[in-house]
Coordinates of C-alpha atoms in Angstrom, one line a residue:
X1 CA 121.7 111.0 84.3
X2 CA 121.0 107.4 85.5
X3 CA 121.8 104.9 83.0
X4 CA 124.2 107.4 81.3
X5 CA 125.0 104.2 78.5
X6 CA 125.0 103.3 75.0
X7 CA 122.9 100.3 76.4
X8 CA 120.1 100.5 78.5
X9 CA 118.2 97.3 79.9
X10 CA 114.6 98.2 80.7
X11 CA 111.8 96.2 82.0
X12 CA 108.1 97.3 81.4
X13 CA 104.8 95.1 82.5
X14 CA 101.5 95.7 82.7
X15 CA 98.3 94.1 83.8
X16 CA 98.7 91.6 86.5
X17 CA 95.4 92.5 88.3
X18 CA 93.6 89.6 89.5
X19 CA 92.7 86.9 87.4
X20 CA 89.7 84.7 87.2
X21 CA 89.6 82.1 90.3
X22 CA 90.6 82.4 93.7
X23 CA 94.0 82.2 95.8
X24 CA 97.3 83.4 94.9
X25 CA 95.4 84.4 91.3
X26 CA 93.3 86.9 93.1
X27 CA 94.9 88.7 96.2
X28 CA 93.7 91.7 97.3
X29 CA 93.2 92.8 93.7
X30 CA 96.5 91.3 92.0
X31 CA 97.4 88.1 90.3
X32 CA 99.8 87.5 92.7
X33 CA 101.6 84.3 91.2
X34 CA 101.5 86.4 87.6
X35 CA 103.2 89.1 89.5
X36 CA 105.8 87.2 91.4
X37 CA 106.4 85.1 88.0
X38 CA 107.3 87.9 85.9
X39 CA 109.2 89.8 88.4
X40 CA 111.8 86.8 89.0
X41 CA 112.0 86.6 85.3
X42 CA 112.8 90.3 85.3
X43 CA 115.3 90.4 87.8
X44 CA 117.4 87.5 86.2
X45 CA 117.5 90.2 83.4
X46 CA 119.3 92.5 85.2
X47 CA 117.4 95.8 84.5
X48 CA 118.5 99.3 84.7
X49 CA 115.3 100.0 86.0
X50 CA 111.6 98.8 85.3
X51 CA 108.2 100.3 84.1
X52 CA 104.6 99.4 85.1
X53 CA 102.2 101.9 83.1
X54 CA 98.7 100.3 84.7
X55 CA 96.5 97.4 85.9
X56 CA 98.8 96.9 88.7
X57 CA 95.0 95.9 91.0
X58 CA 91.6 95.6 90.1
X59 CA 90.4 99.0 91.2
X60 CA 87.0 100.3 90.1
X61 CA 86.2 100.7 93.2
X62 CA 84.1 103.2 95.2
X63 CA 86.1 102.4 98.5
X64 CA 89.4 104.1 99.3
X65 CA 90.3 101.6 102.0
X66 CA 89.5 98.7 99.1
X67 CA 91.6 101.3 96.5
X68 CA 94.7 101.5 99.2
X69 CA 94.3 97.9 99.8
X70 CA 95.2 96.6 96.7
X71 CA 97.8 98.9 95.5
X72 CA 100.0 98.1 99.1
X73 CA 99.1 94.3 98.0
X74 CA 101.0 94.6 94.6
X75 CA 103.8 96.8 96.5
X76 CA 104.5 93.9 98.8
X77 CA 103.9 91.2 96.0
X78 CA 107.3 93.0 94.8
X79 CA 108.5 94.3 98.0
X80 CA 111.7 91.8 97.6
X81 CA 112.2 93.1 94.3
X82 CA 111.5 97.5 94.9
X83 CA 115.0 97.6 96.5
X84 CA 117.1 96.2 94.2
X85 CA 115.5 98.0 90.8
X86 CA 114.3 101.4 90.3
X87 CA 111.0 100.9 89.6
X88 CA 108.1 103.4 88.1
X89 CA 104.5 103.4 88.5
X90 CA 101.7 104.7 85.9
X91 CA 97.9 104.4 86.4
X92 CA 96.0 102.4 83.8
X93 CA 91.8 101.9 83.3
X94 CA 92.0 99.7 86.1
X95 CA 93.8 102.0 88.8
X96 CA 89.7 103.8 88.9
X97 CA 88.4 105.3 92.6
X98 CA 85.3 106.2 91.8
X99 CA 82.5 108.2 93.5
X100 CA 78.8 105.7 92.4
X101 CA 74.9 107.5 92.2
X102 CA 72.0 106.0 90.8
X103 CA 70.9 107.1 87.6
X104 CA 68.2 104.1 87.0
X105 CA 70.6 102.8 84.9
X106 CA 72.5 99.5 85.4
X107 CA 75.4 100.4 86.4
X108 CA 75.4 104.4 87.4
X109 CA 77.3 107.1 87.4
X110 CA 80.8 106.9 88.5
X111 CA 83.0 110.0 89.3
X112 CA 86.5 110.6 90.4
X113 CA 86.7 110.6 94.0
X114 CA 86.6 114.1 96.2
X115 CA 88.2 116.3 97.3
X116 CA 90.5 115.7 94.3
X117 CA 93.8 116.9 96.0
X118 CA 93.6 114.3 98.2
X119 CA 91.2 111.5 97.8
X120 CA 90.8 111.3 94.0
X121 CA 92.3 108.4 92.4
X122 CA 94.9 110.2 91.1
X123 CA 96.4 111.3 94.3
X124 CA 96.0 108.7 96.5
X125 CA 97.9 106.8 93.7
X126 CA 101.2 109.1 94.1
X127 CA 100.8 108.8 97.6
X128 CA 102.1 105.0 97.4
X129 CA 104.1 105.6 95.0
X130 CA 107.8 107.5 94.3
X131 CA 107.8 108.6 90.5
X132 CA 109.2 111.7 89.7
X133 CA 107.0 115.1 90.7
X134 CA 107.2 116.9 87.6
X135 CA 103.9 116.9 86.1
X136 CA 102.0 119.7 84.0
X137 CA 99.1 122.0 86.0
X138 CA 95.4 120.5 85.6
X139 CA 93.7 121.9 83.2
X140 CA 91.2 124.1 86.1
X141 CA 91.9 124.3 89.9
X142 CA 88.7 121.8 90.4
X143 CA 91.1 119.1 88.6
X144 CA 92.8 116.3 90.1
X145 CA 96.9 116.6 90.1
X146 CA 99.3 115.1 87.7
X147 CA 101.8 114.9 90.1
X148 CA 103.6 111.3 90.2
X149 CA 100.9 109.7 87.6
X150 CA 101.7 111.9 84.6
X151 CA 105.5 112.3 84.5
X152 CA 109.0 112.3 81.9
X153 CA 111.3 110.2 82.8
X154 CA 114.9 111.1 81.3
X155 CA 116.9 108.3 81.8
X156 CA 120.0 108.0 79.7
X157 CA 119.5 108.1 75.8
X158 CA 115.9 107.6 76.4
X159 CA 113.1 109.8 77.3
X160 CA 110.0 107.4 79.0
X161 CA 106.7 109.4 79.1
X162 CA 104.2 107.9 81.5
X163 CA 100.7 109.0 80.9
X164 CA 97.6 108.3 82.7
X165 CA 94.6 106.8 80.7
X166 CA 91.7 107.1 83.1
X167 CA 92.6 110.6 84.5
X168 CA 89.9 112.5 86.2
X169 CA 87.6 109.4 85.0
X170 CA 83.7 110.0 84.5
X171 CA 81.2 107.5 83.0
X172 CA 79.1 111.0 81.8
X173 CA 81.8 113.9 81.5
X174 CA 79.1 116.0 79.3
X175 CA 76.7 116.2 82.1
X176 CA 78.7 115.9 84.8
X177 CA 82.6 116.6 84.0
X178 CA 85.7 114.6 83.7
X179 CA 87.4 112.7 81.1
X180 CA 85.7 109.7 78.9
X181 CA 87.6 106.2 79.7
X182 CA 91.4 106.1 77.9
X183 CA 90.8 110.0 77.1
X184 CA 93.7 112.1 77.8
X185 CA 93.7 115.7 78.5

């Protein structure tokens, strides 16, 4: 395996949406001098490889252009660094595509995005990414896929398990199905 070593050198971040403010804080739904920061820092470390398990962007969004948007702007806020480190992806609260109706309430109801094999969050999520395919079956066929957000990662001495917090995410799962926020199934 990768990494076959008595030492292994990995990286993990998380959370380097956009901040508060404007500019390089806030591009396209990452903090983009946060990002850039931490992955020079990391690269002087030389890692074996690195793990991001979530908030790479903003998200919670009902727009898949807006959803695509951000995660290519984090890609290319490390696009000098993907190269040069293997690097693995997981989805967090904040990687959320959601589907918005009226309720009277303040802020709706949200649901996963449909059809769910191919514009839920979940999928259009390992579409930009390469994490390894493995993944259990969904739980029914009107599920989203694991594949590439849900994943083992054997690497060496070390097993990393990448789950996904927000999968299948609903604001009201009992009436209308889905998975409560950091649930897992």
């Amino acid at each position: 395996l990768p990494g076959d070593a008595d030492t292994l050198r990995a990286i993990l971040m998380s959370d380097c949406r956009a901040g508060v403010g404007a500019g390089e804080q806030a591009v396209e739904g990452v903090n983009f001098t946060v990002l850039g920061q931490l992955a020079a820092q990391a690269l002087l470390l030389e890692p074996d490889l690195m793990l991001f398990p979530g908030d790479l962007i903003n998200g919670w969004t009902n727009d898949p252009g807006t959803y695509l948007r951000e995660l290519r702007s984090f890609k290319r806020t490390l696009g000098w660094l993907l190269p040069t480190v293997p690097f693995f992806a997981g989805m967090g609260n904040h990687e959320t595509l959601l589907h918005f109706y009226d309720d009277g309430g303040r802020w709706g109801i949200g649901l996963d995005r449909t059809p769910y094999a191919t514009h839920s969050a979940e999928a259009l999520f390992a579409a930009e990414f390469a994490n390894p395919t493995a993944a259990p079956q969904p739980e029914s066929e009107q599920a989203p896929p694991y594949t590439e957000t849900v994943y083992a990662l054997p690497w060496g001495k070390v097993l990393f398990l990448m789950l996904n917090s927000n999968y299948w995410f609903s604001t009201d799962p009992e009436n209308f199905g889905g998975n409560v926020e950091g649930g897992m199934l």
